mmCIF file with all atom_site columns, C-alpha atoms in Angstrom:
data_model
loop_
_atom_site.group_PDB
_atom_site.id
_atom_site.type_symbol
_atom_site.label_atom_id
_atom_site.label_alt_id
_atom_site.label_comp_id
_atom_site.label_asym_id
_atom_site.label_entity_id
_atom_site.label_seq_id
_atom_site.pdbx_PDB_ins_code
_atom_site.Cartn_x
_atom_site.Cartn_y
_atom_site.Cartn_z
_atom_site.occupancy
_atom_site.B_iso_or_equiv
_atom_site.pdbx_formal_charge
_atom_site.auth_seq_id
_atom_site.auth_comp_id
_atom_site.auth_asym_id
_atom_site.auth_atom_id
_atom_site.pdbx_PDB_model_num
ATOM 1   C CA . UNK A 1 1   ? 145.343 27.269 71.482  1.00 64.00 ? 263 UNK A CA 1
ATOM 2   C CA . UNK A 1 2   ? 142.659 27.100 74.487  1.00 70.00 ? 264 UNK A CA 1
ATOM 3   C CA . UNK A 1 3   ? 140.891 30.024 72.664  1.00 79.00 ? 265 UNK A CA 1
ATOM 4   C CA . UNK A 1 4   ? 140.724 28.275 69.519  1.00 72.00 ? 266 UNK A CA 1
ATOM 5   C CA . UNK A 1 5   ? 139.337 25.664 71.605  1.00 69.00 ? 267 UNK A CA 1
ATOM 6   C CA . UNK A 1 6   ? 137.107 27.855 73.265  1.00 77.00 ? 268 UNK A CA 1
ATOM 7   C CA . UNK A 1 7   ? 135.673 28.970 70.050  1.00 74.00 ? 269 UNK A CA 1
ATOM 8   C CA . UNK A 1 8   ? 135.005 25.756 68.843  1.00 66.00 ? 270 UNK A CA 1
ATOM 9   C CA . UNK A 1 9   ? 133.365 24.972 71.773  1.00 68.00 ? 271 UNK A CA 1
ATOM 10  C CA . UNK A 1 10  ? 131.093 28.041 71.609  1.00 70.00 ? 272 UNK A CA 1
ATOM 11  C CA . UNK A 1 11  ? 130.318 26.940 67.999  1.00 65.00 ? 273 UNK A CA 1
ATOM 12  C CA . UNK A 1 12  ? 129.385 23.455 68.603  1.00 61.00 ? 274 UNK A CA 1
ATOM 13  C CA . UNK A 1 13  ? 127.193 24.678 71.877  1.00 58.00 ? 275 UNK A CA 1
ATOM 14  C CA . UNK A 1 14  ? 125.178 27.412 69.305  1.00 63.00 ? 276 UNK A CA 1
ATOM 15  C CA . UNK A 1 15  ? 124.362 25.109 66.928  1.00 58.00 ? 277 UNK A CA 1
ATOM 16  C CA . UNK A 1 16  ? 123.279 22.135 68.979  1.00 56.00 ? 278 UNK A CA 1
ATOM 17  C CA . UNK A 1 17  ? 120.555 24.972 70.707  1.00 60.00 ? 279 UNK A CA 1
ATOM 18  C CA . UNK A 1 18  ? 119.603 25.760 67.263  1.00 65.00 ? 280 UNK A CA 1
ATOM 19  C CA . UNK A 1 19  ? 118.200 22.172 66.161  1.00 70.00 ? 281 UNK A CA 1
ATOM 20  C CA . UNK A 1 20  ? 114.672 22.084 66.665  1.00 78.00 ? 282 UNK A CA 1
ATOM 21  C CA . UNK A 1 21  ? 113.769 19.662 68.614  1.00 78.00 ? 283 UNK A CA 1
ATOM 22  C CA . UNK A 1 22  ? 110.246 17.815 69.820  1.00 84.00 ? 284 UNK A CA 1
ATOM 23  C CA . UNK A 1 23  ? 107.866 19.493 71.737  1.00 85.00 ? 285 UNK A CA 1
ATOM 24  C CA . UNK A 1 24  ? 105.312 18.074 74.083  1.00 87.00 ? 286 UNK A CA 1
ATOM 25  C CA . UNK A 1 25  ? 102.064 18.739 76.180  1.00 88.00 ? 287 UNK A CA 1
ATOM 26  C CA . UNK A 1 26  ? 99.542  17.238 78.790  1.00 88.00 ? 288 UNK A CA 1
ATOM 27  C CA . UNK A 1 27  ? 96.447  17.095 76.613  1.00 86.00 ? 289 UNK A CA 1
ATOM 28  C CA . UNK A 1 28  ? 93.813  15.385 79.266  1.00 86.00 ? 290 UNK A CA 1
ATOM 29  C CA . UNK A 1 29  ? 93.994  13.537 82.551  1.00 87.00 ? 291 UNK A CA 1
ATOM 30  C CA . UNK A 1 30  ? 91.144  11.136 83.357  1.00 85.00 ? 292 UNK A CA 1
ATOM 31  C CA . UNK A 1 31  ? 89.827  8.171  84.943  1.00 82.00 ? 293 UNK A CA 1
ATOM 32  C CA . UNK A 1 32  ? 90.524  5.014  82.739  1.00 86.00 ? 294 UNK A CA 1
ATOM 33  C CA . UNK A 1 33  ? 89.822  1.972  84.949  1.00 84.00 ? 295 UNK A CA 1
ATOM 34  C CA . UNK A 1 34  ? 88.602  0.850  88.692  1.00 82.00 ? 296 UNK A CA 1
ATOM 35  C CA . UNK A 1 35  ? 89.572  -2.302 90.305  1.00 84.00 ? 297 UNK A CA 1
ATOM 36  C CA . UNK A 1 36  ? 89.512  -3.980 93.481  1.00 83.00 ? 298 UNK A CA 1
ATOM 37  C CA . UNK A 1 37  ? 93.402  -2.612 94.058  1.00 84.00 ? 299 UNK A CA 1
ATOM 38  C CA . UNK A 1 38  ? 93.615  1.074  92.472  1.00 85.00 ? 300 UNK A CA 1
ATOM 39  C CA . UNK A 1 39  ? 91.943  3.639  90.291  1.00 82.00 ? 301 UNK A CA 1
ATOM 40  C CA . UNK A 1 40  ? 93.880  3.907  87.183  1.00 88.00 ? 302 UNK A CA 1
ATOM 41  C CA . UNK A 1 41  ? 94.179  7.335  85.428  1.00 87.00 ? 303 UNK A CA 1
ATOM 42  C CA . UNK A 1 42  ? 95.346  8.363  81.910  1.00 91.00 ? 304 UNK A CA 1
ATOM 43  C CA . UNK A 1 43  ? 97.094  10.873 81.210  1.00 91.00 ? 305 UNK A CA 1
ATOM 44  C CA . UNK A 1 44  ? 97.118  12.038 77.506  1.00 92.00 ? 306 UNK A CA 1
ATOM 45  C CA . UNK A 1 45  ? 100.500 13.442 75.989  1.00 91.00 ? 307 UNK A CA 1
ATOM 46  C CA . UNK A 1 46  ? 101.079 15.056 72.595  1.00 92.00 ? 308 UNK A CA 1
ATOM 47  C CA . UNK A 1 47  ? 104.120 15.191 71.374  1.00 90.00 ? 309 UNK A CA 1
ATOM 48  C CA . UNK A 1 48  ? 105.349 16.583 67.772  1.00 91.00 ? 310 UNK A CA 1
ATOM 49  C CA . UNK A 1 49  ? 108.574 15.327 66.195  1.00 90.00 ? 311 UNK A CA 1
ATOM 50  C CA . UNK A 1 50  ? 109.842 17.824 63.415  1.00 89.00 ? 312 UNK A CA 1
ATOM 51  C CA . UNK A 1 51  ? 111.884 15.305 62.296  1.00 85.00 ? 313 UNK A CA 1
ATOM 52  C CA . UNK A 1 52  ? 111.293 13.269 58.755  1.00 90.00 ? 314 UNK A CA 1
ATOM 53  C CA . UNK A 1 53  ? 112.650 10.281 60.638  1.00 88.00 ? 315 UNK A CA 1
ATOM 54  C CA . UNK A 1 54  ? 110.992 8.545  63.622  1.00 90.00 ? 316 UNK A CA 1
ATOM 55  C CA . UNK A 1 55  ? 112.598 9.135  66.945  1.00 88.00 ? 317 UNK A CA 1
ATOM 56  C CA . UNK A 1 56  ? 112.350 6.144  69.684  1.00 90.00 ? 318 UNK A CA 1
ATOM 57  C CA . UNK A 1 57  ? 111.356 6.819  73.213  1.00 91.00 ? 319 UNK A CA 1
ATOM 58  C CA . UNK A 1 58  ? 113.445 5.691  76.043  1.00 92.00 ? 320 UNK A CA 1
ATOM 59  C CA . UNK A 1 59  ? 110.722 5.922  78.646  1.00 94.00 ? 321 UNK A CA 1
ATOM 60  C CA . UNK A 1 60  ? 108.243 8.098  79.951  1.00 94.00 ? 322 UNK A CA 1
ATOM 61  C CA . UNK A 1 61  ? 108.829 8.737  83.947  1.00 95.00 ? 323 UNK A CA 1
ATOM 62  C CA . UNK A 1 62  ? 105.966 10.527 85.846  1.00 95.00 ? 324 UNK A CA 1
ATOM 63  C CA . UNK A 1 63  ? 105.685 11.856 89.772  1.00 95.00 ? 325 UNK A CA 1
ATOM 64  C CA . UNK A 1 64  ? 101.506 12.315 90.465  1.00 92.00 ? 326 UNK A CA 1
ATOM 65  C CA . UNK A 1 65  ? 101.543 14.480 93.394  1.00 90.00 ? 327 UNK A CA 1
ATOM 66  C CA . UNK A 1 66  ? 98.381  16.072 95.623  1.00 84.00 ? 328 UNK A CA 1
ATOM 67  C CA . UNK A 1 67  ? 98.462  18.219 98.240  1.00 77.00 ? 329 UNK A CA 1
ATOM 68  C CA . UNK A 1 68  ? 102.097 18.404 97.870  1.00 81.00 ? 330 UNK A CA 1
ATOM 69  C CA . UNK A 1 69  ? 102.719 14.789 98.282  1.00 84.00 ? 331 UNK A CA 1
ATOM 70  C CA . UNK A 1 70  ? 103.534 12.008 96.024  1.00 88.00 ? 332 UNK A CA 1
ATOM 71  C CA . UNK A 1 71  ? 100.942 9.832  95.809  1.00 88.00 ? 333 UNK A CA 1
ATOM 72  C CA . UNK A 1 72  ? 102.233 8.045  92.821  1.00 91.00 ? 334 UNK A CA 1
ATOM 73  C CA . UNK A 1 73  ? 105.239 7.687  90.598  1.00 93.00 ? 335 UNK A CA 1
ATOM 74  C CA . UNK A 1 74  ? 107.235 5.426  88.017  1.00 93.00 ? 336 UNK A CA 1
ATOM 75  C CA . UNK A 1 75  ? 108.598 4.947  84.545  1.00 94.00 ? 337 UNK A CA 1
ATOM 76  C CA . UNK A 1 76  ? 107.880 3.493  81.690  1.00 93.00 ? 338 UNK A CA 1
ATOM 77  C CA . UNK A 1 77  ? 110.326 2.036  79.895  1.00 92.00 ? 339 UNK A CA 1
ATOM 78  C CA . UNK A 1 78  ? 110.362 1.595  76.009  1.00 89.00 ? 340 UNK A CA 1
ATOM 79  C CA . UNK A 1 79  ? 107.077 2.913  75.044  1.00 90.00 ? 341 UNK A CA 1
ATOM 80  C CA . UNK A 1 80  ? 107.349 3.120  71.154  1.00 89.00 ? 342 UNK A CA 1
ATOM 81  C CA . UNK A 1 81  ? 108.479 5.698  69.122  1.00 91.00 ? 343 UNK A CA 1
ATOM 82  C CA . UNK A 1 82  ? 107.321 9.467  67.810  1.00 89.00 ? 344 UNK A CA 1
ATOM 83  C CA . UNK A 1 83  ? 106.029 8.975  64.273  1.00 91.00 ? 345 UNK A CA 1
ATOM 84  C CA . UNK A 1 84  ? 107.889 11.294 61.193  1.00 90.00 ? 346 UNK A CA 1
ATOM 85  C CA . UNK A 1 85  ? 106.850 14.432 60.917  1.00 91.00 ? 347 UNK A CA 1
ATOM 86  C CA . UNK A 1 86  ? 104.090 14.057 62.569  1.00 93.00 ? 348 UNK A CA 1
ATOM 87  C CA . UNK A 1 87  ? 102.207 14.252 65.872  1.00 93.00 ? 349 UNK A CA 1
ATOM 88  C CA . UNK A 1 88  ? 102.078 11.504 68.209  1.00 92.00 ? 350 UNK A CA 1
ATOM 89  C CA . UNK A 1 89  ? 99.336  10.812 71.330  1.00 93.00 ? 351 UNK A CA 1
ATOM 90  C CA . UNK A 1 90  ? 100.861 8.666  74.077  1.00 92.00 ? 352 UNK A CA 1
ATOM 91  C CA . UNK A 1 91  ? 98.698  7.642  77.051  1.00 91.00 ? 353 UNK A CA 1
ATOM 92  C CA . UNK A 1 92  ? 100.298 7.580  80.084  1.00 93.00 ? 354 UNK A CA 1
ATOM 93  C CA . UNK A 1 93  ? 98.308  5.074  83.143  1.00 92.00 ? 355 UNK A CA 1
ATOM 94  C CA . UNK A 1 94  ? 99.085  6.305  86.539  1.00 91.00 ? 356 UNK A CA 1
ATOM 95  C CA . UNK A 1 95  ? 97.810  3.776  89.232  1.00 88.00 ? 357 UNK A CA 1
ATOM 96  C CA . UNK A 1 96  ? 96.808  5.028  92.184  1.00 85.00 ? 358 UNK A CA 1
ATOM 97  C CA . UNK A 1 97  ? 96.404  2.575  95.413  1.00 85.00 ? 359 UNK A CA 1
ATOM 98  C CA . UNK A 1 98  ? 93.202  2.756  97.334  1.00 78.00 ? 360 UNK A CA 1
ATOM 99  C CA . UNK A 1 99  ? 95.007  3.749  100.667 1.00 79.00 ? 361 UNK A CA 1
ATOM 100 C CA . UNK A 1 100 ? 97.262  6.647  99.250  1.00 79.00 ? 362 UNK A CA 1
ATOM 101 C CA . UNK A 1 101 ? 92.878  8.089  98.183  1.00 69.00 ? 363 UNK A CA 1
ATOM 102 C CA . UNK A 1 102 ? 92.185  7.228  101.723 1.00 72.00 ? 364 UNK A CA 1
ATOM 103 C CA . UNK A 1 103 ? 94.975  9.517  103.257 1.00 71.00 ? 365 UNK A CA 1
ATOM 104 C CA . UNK A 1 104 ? 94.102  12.333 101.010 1.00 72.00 ? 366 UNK A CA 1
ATOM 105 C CA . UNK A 1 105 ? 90.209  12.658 102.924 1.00 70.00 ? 367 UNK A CA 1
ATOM 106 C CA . UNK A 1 106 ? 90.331  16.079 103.918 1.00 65.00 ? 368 UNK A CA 1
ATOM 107 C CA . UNK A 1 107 ? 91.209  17.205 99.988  1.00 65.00 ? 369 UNK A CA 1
ATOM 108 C CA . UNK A 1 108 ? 88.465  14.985 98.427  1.00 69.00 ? 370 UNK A CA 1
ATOM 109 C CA . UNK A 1 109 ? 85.549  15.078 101.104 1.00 68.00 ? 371 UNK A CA 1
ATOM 110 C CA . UNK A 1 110 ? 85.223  18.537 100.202 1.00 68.00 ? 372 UNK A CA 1
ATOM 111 C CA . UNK A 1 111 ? 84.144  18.048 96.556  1.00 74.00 ? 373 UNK A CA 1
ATOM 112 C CA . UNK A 1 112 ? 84.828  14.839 95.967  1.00 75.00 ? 374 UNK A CA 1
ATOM 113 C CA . UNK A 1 113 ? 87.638  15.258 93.672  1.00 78.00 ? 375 UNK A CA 1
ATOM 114 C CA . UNK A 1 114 ? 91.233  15.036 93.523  1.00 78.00 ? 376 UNK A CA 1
ATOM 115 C CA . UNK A 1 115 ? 93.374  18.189 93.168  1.00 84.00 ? 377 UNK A CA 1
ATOM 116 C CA . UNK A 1 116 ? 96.835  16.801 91.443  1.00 88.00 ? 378 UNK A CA 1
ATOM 117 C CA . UNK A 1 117 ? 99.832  18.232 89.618  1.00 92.00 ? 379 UNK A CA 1
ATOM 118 C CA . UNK A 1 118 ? 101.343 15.671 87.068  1.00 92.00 ? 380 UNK A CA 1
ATOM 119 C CA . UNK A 1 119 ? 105.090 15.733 86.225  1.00 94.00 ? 381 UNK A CA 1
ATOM 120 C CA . UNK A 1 120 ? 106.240 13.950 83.698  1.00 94.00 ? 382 UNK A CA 1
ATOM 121 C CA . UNK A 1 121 ? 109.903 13.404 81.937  1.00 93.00 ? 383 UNK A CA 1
ATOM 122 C CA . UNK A 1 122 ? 110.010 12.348 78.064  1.00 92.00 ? 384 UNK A CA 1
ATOM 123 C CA . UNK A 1 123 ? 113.300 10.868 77.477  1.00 92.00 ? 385 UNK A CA 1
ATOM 124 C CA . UNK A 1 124 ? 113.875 10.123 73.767  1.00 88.00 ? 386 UNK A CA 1
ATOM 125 C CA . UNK A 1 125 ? 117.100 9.102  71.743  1.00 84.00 ? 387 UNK A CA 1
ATOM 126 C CA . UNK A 1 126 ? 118.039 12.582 69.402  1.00 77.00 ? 388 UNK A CA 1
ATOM 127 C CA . UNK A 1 127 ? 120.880 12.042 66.910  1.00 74.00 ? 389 UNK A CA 1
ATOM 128 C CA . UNK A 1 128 ? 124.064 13.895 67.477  1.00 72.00 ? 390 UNK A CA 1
ATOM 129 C CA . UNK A 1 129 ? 122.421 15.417 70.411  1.00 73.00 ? 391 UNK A CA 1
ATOM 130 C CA . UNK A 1 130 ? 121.377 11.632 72.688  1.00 81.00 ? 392 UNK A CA 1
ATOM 131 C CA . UNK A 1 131 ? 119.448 11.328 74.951  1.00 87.00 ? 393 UNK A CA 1
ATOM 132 C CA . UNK A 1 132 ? 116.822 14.213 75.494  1.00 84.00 ? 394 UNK A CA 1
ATOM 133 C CA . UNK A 1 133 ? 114.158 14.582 78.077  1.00 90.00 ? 395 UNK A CA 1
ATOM 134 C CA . UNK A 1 134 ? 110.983 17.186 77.515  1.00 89.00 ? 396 UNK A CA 1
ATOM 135 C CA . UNK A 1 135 ? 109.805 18.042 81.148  1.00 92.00 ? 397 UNK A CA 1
ATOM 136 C CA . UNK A 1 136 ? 106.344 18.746 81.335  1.00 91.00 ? 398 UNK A CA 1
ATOM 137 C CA . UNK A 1 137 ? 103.565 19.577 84.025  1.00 91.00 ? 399 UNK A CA 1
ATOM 138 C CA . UNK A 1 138 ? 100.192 19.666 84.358  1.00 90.00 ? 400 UNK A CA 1
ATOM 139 C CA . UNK A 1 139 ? 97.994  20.999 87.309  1.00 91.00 ? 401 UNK A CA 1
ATOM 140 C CA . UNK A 1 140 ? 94.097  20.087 87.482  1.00 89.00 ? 402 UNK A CA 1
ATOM 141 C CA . UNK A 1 141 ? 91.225  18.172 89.245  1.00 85.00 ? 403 UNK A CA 1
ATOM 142 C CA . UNK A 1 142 ? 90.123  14.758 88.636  1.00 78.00 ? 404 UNK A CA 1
ATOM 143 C CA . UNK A 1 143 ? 86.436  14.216 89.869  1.00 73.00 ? 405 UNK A CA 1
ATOM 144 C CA . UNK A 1 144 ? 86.717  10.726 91.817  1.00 68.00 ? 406 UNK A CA 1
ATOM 145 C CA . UNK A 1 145 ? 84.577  7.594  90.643  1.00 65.00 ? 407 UNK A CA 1
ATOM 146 C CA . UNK A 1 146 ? 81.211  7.271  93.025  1.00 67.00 ? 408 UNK A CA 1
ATOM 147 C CA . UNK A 1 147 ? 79.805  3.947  93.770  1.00 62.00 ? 409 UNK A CA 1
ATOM 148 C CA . UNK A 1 148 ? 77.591  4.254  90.153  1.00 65.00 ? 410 UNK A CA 1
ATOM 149 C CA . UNK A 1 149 ? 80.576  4.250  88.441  1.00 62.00 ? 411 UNK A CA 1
ATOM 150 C CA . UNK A 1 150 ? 81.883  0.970  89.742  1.00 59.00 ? 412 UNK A CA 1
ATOM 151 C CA . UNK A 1 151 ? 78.835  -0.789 89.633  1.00 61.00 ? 413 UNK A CA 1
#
């Protein structure tokens, strides 16, 4: 009996890692907005559903890290859901406090830009399957905003 079991099991496991599922990637990370509190970037996610059905999104959670520290992170929750068959841009805004840019001197006086790796975790709702999440990374620079840019 546990082998029939077994078997079943082995079945069920195949065919679940056989249904496609979405795929996602880090198109673009830029500056969107200065204020008086943070610079706010944007990250830029593509993501395309095979499905003929749209698929909600639980949240988006993200961990923006430079020289190896976290210098921002969160989720957010709800964001919409992936259109049918189709492909889907998200933008993601990562706020970044003035004193985490001030701590990070010795990587930006050099050139004046920010060397960050972006993780990110799409969790969506699959039938049959639940809850998902598509892990994805991205590892760039982000030129910081000089005083023209503000004003």
């Amino acid at each position: 009996m546990s082998q029939l079991l077994e078997k079943a099991k082995d079945f069920v496991v195949d065919k679940v890692a056989d249904i496609k599922k979405p795929e996602a990637s880090v198109s673009d990370v830029d500056l969107k907005h200065v204020s008086r509190e943070c610079v706010e970037y944007g990250a830029k996610v593509s993501v395309s559903n095979p499905y003929s059905h749209s698929i909600p999104i639980c949240e988006i959670s993200y961990n923006f890290k430079s020289a190896g520290r976290g210098i921002a992170s969160g989720t957010i929750p709800d964001p919409g859901s992936l259109k049918a068959s189709d492909t889907t841009m998200l933008d993601v805004p990562v706020k970044v406090p003035y004193n985490i840019l001030v701590s990070l001197a010795k990587d930006i006086g050099a050139d004046w830009d920010i060397d960050y790796e972006l993780e990110l975790g799409l969790t969506i709702d699959l039938p049959i399957v639940g809850n998902f999440t598509i892990p994805l990374s991205q590892k760039g620079e982000i030129k910081l905003p000089t005083l023209s840019d503000i004003f």
